[in-house]
């Protein structure tokens, strides 16, 4: 994974991490990768569910107190 972070949602609570990620993704082309950092436990269910509904793929990387969500837009 690259060092690029598109969204630092650490400290934001549900549903803000997924709302902000969806806002960023809205105007981007398929194939673009977004990296979001979040520490809200609800994001672990919310972000993959949102990605699935939109046809995106997502992988999670645990990094201590937060998780990096790597989303490839479909």
GROMACS .gro file of N, CA and C in nm:
model
  222
    1UNK      N    1   0.084  -0.119   0.000
    1UNK     CA    2   0.000   0.000   0.000
    1UNK      C    3   0.088   0.124   0.000
    2UNK      N    4   0.040   0.227  -0.065
    2UNK     CA    5   0.115   0.352  -0.069
    2UNK      C    6   0.093   0.429   0.060
    3UNK      N    7   0.168   0.536   0.078
    3UNK     CA    8   0.153   0.619   0.195
    3UNK      C    9   0.041   0.720   0.182
    4UNK      N   10  -0.028   0.720   0.069
    4UNK     CA   11  -0.134   0.817   0.042
    4UNK      C   12  -0.256   0.792   0.130
    5UNK      N   13  -0.307   0.897   0.192
    5UNK     CA   14  -0.431   0.889   0.269
    5UNK      C   15  -0.525   0.995   0.213
    6UNK      N   16  -0.639   0.950   0.164
    6UNK     CA   17  -0.736   1.042   0.106
    6UNK      C   18  -0.833   1.097   0.211
    7UNK      N   19  -0.857   1.016   0.315
    7UNK     CA   20  -0.952   1.059   0.419
    7UNK      C   21  -0.898   1.015   0.555
    8UNK      N   22  -0.877   1.109   0.643
    8UNK     CA   23  -0.841   1.077   0.781
    8UNK      C   24  -0.966   1.097   0.865
    9UNK      N   25  -1.036   0.987   0.889
    9UNK     CA   26  -1.162   0.994   0.964
    9UNK      C   27  -1.144   0.950   1.109
   10UNK      N   28  -1.019   0.946   1.154
   10UNK     CA   29  -0.997   0.911   1.294
   10UNK      C   30  -1.060   1.017   1.382
   11UNK      N   31  -1.133   0.970   1.483
   11UNK     CA   32  -1.202   1.062   1.573
   11UNK      C   33  -1.346   1.089   1.532
   12UNK      N   34  -1.382   1.054   1.408
   12UNK     CA   35  -1.522   1.071   1.364
   12UNK      C   36  -1.602   0.948   1.403
   13UNK      N   37  -1.725   0.968   1.441
   13UNK     CA   38  -1.812   0.858   1.483
   13UNK      C   39  -1.916   0.830   1.377
   14UNK      N   40  -1.968   0.708   1.381
   14UNK     CA   41  -2.070   0.659   1.289
   14UNK      C   42  -2.185   0.761   1.283
   15UNK      N   43  -2.229   0.793   1.165
   15UNK     CA   44  -2.196   0.739   1.033
   15UNK      C   45  -2.098   0.826   0.954
   16UNK      N   46  -2.030   0.920   1.019
   16UNK     CA   47  -1.948   1.018   0.946
   16UNK      C   48  -1.835   0.958   0.862
   17UNK      N   49  -1.762   0.855   0.908
   17UNK     CA   50  -1.656   0.802   0.821
   17UNK      C   51  -1.707   0.755   0.685
   18UNK      N   52  -1.816   0.681   0.683
   18UNK     CA   53  -1.866   0.630   0.555
   18UNK      C   54  -1.930   0.742   0.473
   19UNK      N   55  -1.992   0.839   0.537
   19UNK     CA   56  -2.051   0.952   0.465
   19UNK      C   57  -1.941   1.033   0.395
   20UNK      N   58  -1.833   1.059   0.466
   20UNK     CA   59  -1.723   1.136   0.407
   20UNK      C   60  -1.655   1.058   0.295
   21UNK      N   61  -1.639   0.927   0.312
   21UNK     CA   62  -1.579   0.845   0.208
   21UNK      C   63  -1.667   0.843   0.083
   22UNK      N   64  -1.797   0.829   0.101
   22UNK     CA   65  -1.890   0.830  -0.012
   22UNK      C   66  -1.887   0.965  -0.084
   23UNK      N   67  -1.876   1.073  -0.009
   23UNK     CA   68  -1.868   1.206  -0.070
   23UNK      C   69  -1.743   1.218  -0.157
   24UNK      N   70  -1.632   1.169  -0.108
   24UNK     CA   71  -1.508   1.174  -0.185
   24UNK      C   72  -1.516   1.089  -0.313
   25UNK      N   73  -1.579   0.973  -0.302
   25UNK     CA   74  -1.584   0.878  -0.413
   25UNK      C   75  -1.681   0.919  -0.522
   26UNK      N   76  -1.777   1.000  -0.489
   26UNK     CA   77  -1.889   1.033  -0.579
   26UNK      C   78  -1.845   1.073  -0.720
   27UNK      N   79  -1.746   1.156  -0.734
   27UNK     CA   80  -1.708   1.209  -0.865
   27UNK      C   81  -1.580   1.148  -0.922
   28UNK      N   82  -1.535   1.038  -0.864
   28UNK     CA   83  -1.411   0.977  -0.910
   28UNK      C   84  -1.439   0.863  -1.007
   29UNK      N   85  -1.346   0.837  -1.098
   29UNK     CA   86  -1.366   0.733  -1.198
   29UNK      C   87  -1.343   0.592  -1.142
   30UNK      N   88  -1.403   0.492  -1.205
   30UNK     CA   89  -1.375   0.353  -1.167
   30UNK      C   90  -1.225   0.325  -1.178
   31UNK      N   91  -1.177   0.241  -1.088
   31UNK     CA   92  -1.037   0.206  -1.086
   31UNK      C   93  -0.955   0.291  -0.990
   32UNK      N   94  -1.008   0.404  -0.947
   32UNK     CA   95  -0.938   0.492  -0.853
   32UNK      C   96  -0.935   0.425  -0.717
   33UNK      N   97  -0.825   0.438  -0.646
   33UNK     CA   98  -0.812   0.382  -0.512
   33UNK      C   99  -0.818   0.495  -0.410
   34UNK      N  100  -0.900   0.475  -0.308
   34UNK     CA  101  -0.909   0.569  -0.196
   34UNK      C  102  -0.860   0.498  -0.071
   35UNK      N  103  -0.787   0.568   0.013
   35UNK     CA  104  -0.742   0.515   0.141
   35UNK      C  105  -0.803   0.600   0.251
   36UNK      N  106  -0.875   0.534   0.340
   36UNK     CA  107  -0.939   0.603   0.452
   36UNK      C  108  -0.889   0.543   0.583
   37UNK      N  109  -0.862   0.628   0.680
   37UNK     CA  110  -0.825   0.583   0.814
   37UNK      C  111  -0.941   0.611   0.907
   38UNK      N  112  -0.976   0.513   0.987
   38UNK     CA  113  -1.086   0.531   1.082
   38UNK      C  114  -1.059   0.450   1.208
   39UNK      N  115  -1.107   0.501   1.320
   39UNK     CA  116  -1.093   0.429   1.447
   39UNK      C  117  -1.228   0.398   1.511
   40UNK      N  118  -1.336   0.432   1.446
   40UNK     CA  119  -1.470   0.400   1.496
   40UNK      C  120  -1.499   0.253   1.464
   41UNK      N  121  -1.530   0.171   1.565
   41UNK     CA  122  -1.557   0.029   1.539
   41UNK      C  123  -1.669   0.007   1.437
   42UNK      N  124  -1.766   0.096   1.430
   42UNK     CA  125  -1.877   0.079   1.336
   42UNK      C  126  -1.831   0.089   1.191
   43UNK      N  127  -1.722   0.158   1.165
   43UNK     CA  128  -1.671   0.171   1.029
   43UNK      C  129  -1.632   0.036   0.971
   44UNK      N  130  -1.595  -0.057   1.057
   44UNK     CA  131  -1.554  -0.190   1.010
   44UNK      C  132  -1.669  -0.264   0.942
   45UNK      N  133  -1.791  -0.233   0.978
   45UNK     CA  134  -1.908  -0.290   0.910
   45UNK      C  135  -1.960  -0.194   0.803
   46UNK      N  136  -1.964  -0.065   0.836
   46UNK     CA  137  -2.023   0.035   0.747
   46UNK      C  138  -1.949   0.050   0.614
   47UNK      N  139  -1.818   0.063   0.618
   47UNK     CA  140  -1.743   0.089   0.495
   47UNK      C  141  -1.748  -0.030   0.400
   48UNK      N  142  -1.724  -0.154   0.445
   48UNK     CA  143  -1.738  -0.267   0.352
   48UNK      C  144  -1.881  -0.283   0.298
   49UNK      N  145  -1.982  -0.256   0.378
   49UNK     CA  146  -2.120  -0.266   0.331
   49UNK      C  147  -2.147  -0.162   0.223
   50UNK      N  148  -2.103  -0.039   0.246
   50UNK     CA  149  -2.119   0.066   0.146
   50UNK      C  150  -2.046   0.028   0.017
   51UNK      N  151  -1.923  -0.020   0.030
   51UNK     CA  152  -1.844  -0.058  -0.088
   51UNK      C  153  -1.915  -0.168  -0.167
   52UNK      N  154  -1.966  -0.268  -0.099
   52UNK     CA  155  -2.038  -0.378  -0.165
   52UNK      C  156  -2.159  -0.327  -0.241
   53UNK      N  157  -2.236  -0.239  -0.179
   53UNK     CA  158  -2.357  -0.185  -0.243
   53UNK      C  159  -2.325  -0.102  -0.366
   54UNK      N  160  -2.206  -0.043  -0.370
   54UNK     CA  161  -2.166   0.044  -0.482
   54UNK      C  162  -2.080  -0.026  -0.585
   55UNK      N  163  -2.048  -0.155  -0.562
   55UNK     CA  164  -1.967  -0.230  -0.657
   55UNK      C  165  -1.818  -0.204  -0.644
   56UNK      N  166  -1.775  -0.154  -0.528
   56UNK     CA  167  -1.634  -0.129  -0.503
   56UNK      C  168  -1.575  -0.248  -0.426
   57UNK      N  169  -1.443  -0.258  -0.425
   57UNK     CA  170  -1.378  -0.357  -0.340
   57UNK      C  171  -1.305  -0.285  -0.229
   58UNK      N  172  -1.294  -0.352  -0.116
   58UNK     CA  173  -1.228  -0.290  -0.001
   58UNK      C  174  -1.145  -0.395   0.073
   59UNK      N  175  -1.028  -0.353   0.116
   59UNK     CA  176  -0.946  -0.435   0.205
   59UNK      C  177  -0.915  -0.353   0.329
   60UNK      N  178  -0.899  -0.422   0.440
   60UNK     CA  179  -0.874  -0.358   0.568
   60UNK      C  180  -0.734  -0.392   0.614
   61UNK      N  181  -0.664  -0.293   0.666
   61UNK     CA  182  -0.533  -0.313   0.726
   61UNK      C  183  -0.536  -0.254   0.865
   62UNK      N  184  -0.522  -0.338   0.965
   62UNK     CA  185  -0.519  -0.288   1.103
   62UNK      C  186  -0.384  -0.222   1.130
   63UNK      N  187  -0.391  -0.104   1.190
   63UNK     CA  188  -0.269  -0.028   1.220
   63UNK      C  189  -0.278   0.026   1.362
   64UNK      N  190  -0.260  -0.060   1.456
   64UNK     CA  191  -0.269  -0.017   1.595
   64UNK      C  192  -0.411   0.019   1.632
   65UNK      N  193  -0.432   0.146   1.672
   65UNK     CA  194  -0.564   0.190   1.719
   65UNK      C  195  -0.660   0.223   1.608
   66UNK      N  196  -0.616   0.219   1.481
   66UNK     CA  197  -0.708   0.250   1.373
   66UNK      C  198  -0.694   0.147   1.261
   67UNK      N  199  -0.782   0.157   1.166
   67UNK     CA  200  -0.782   0.067   1.051
   67UNK      C  201  -0.772   0.152   0.924
   68UNK      N  202  -0.693   0.103   0.829
   68UNK     CA  203  -0.687   0.166   0.696
   68UNK      C  204  -0.779   0.087   0.605
   69UNK      N  205  -0.868   0.155   0.539
   69UNK     CA  206  -0.962   0.096   0.443
   69UNK      C  207  -0.914   0.136   0.304
   70UNK      N  208  -0.875   0.037   0.225
   70UNK     CA  209  -0.827   0.062   0.089
   70UNK      C  210  -0.941   0.024  -0.004
   71UNK      N  211  -1.000   0.125  -0.067
   71UNK     CA  212  -1.119   0.106  -0.150
   71UNK      C  213  -1.082   0.129  -0.296
   72UNK      N  214  -1.107   0.028  -0.379
   72UNK     CA  215  -1.089   0.042  -0.522
   72UNK      C  216  -1.228   0.061  -0.582
   73UNK      N  217  -1.250   0.174  -0.645
   73UNK     CA  218  -1.382   0.205  -0.700
   73UNK      C  219  -1.411   0.117  -0.820
   74UNK      N  220  -1.533   0.062  -0.823
   74UNK     CA  221  -1.574  -0.027  -0.930
   74UNK      C  222  -1.648   0.044  -1.039
   0.00000   0.00000   0.00000
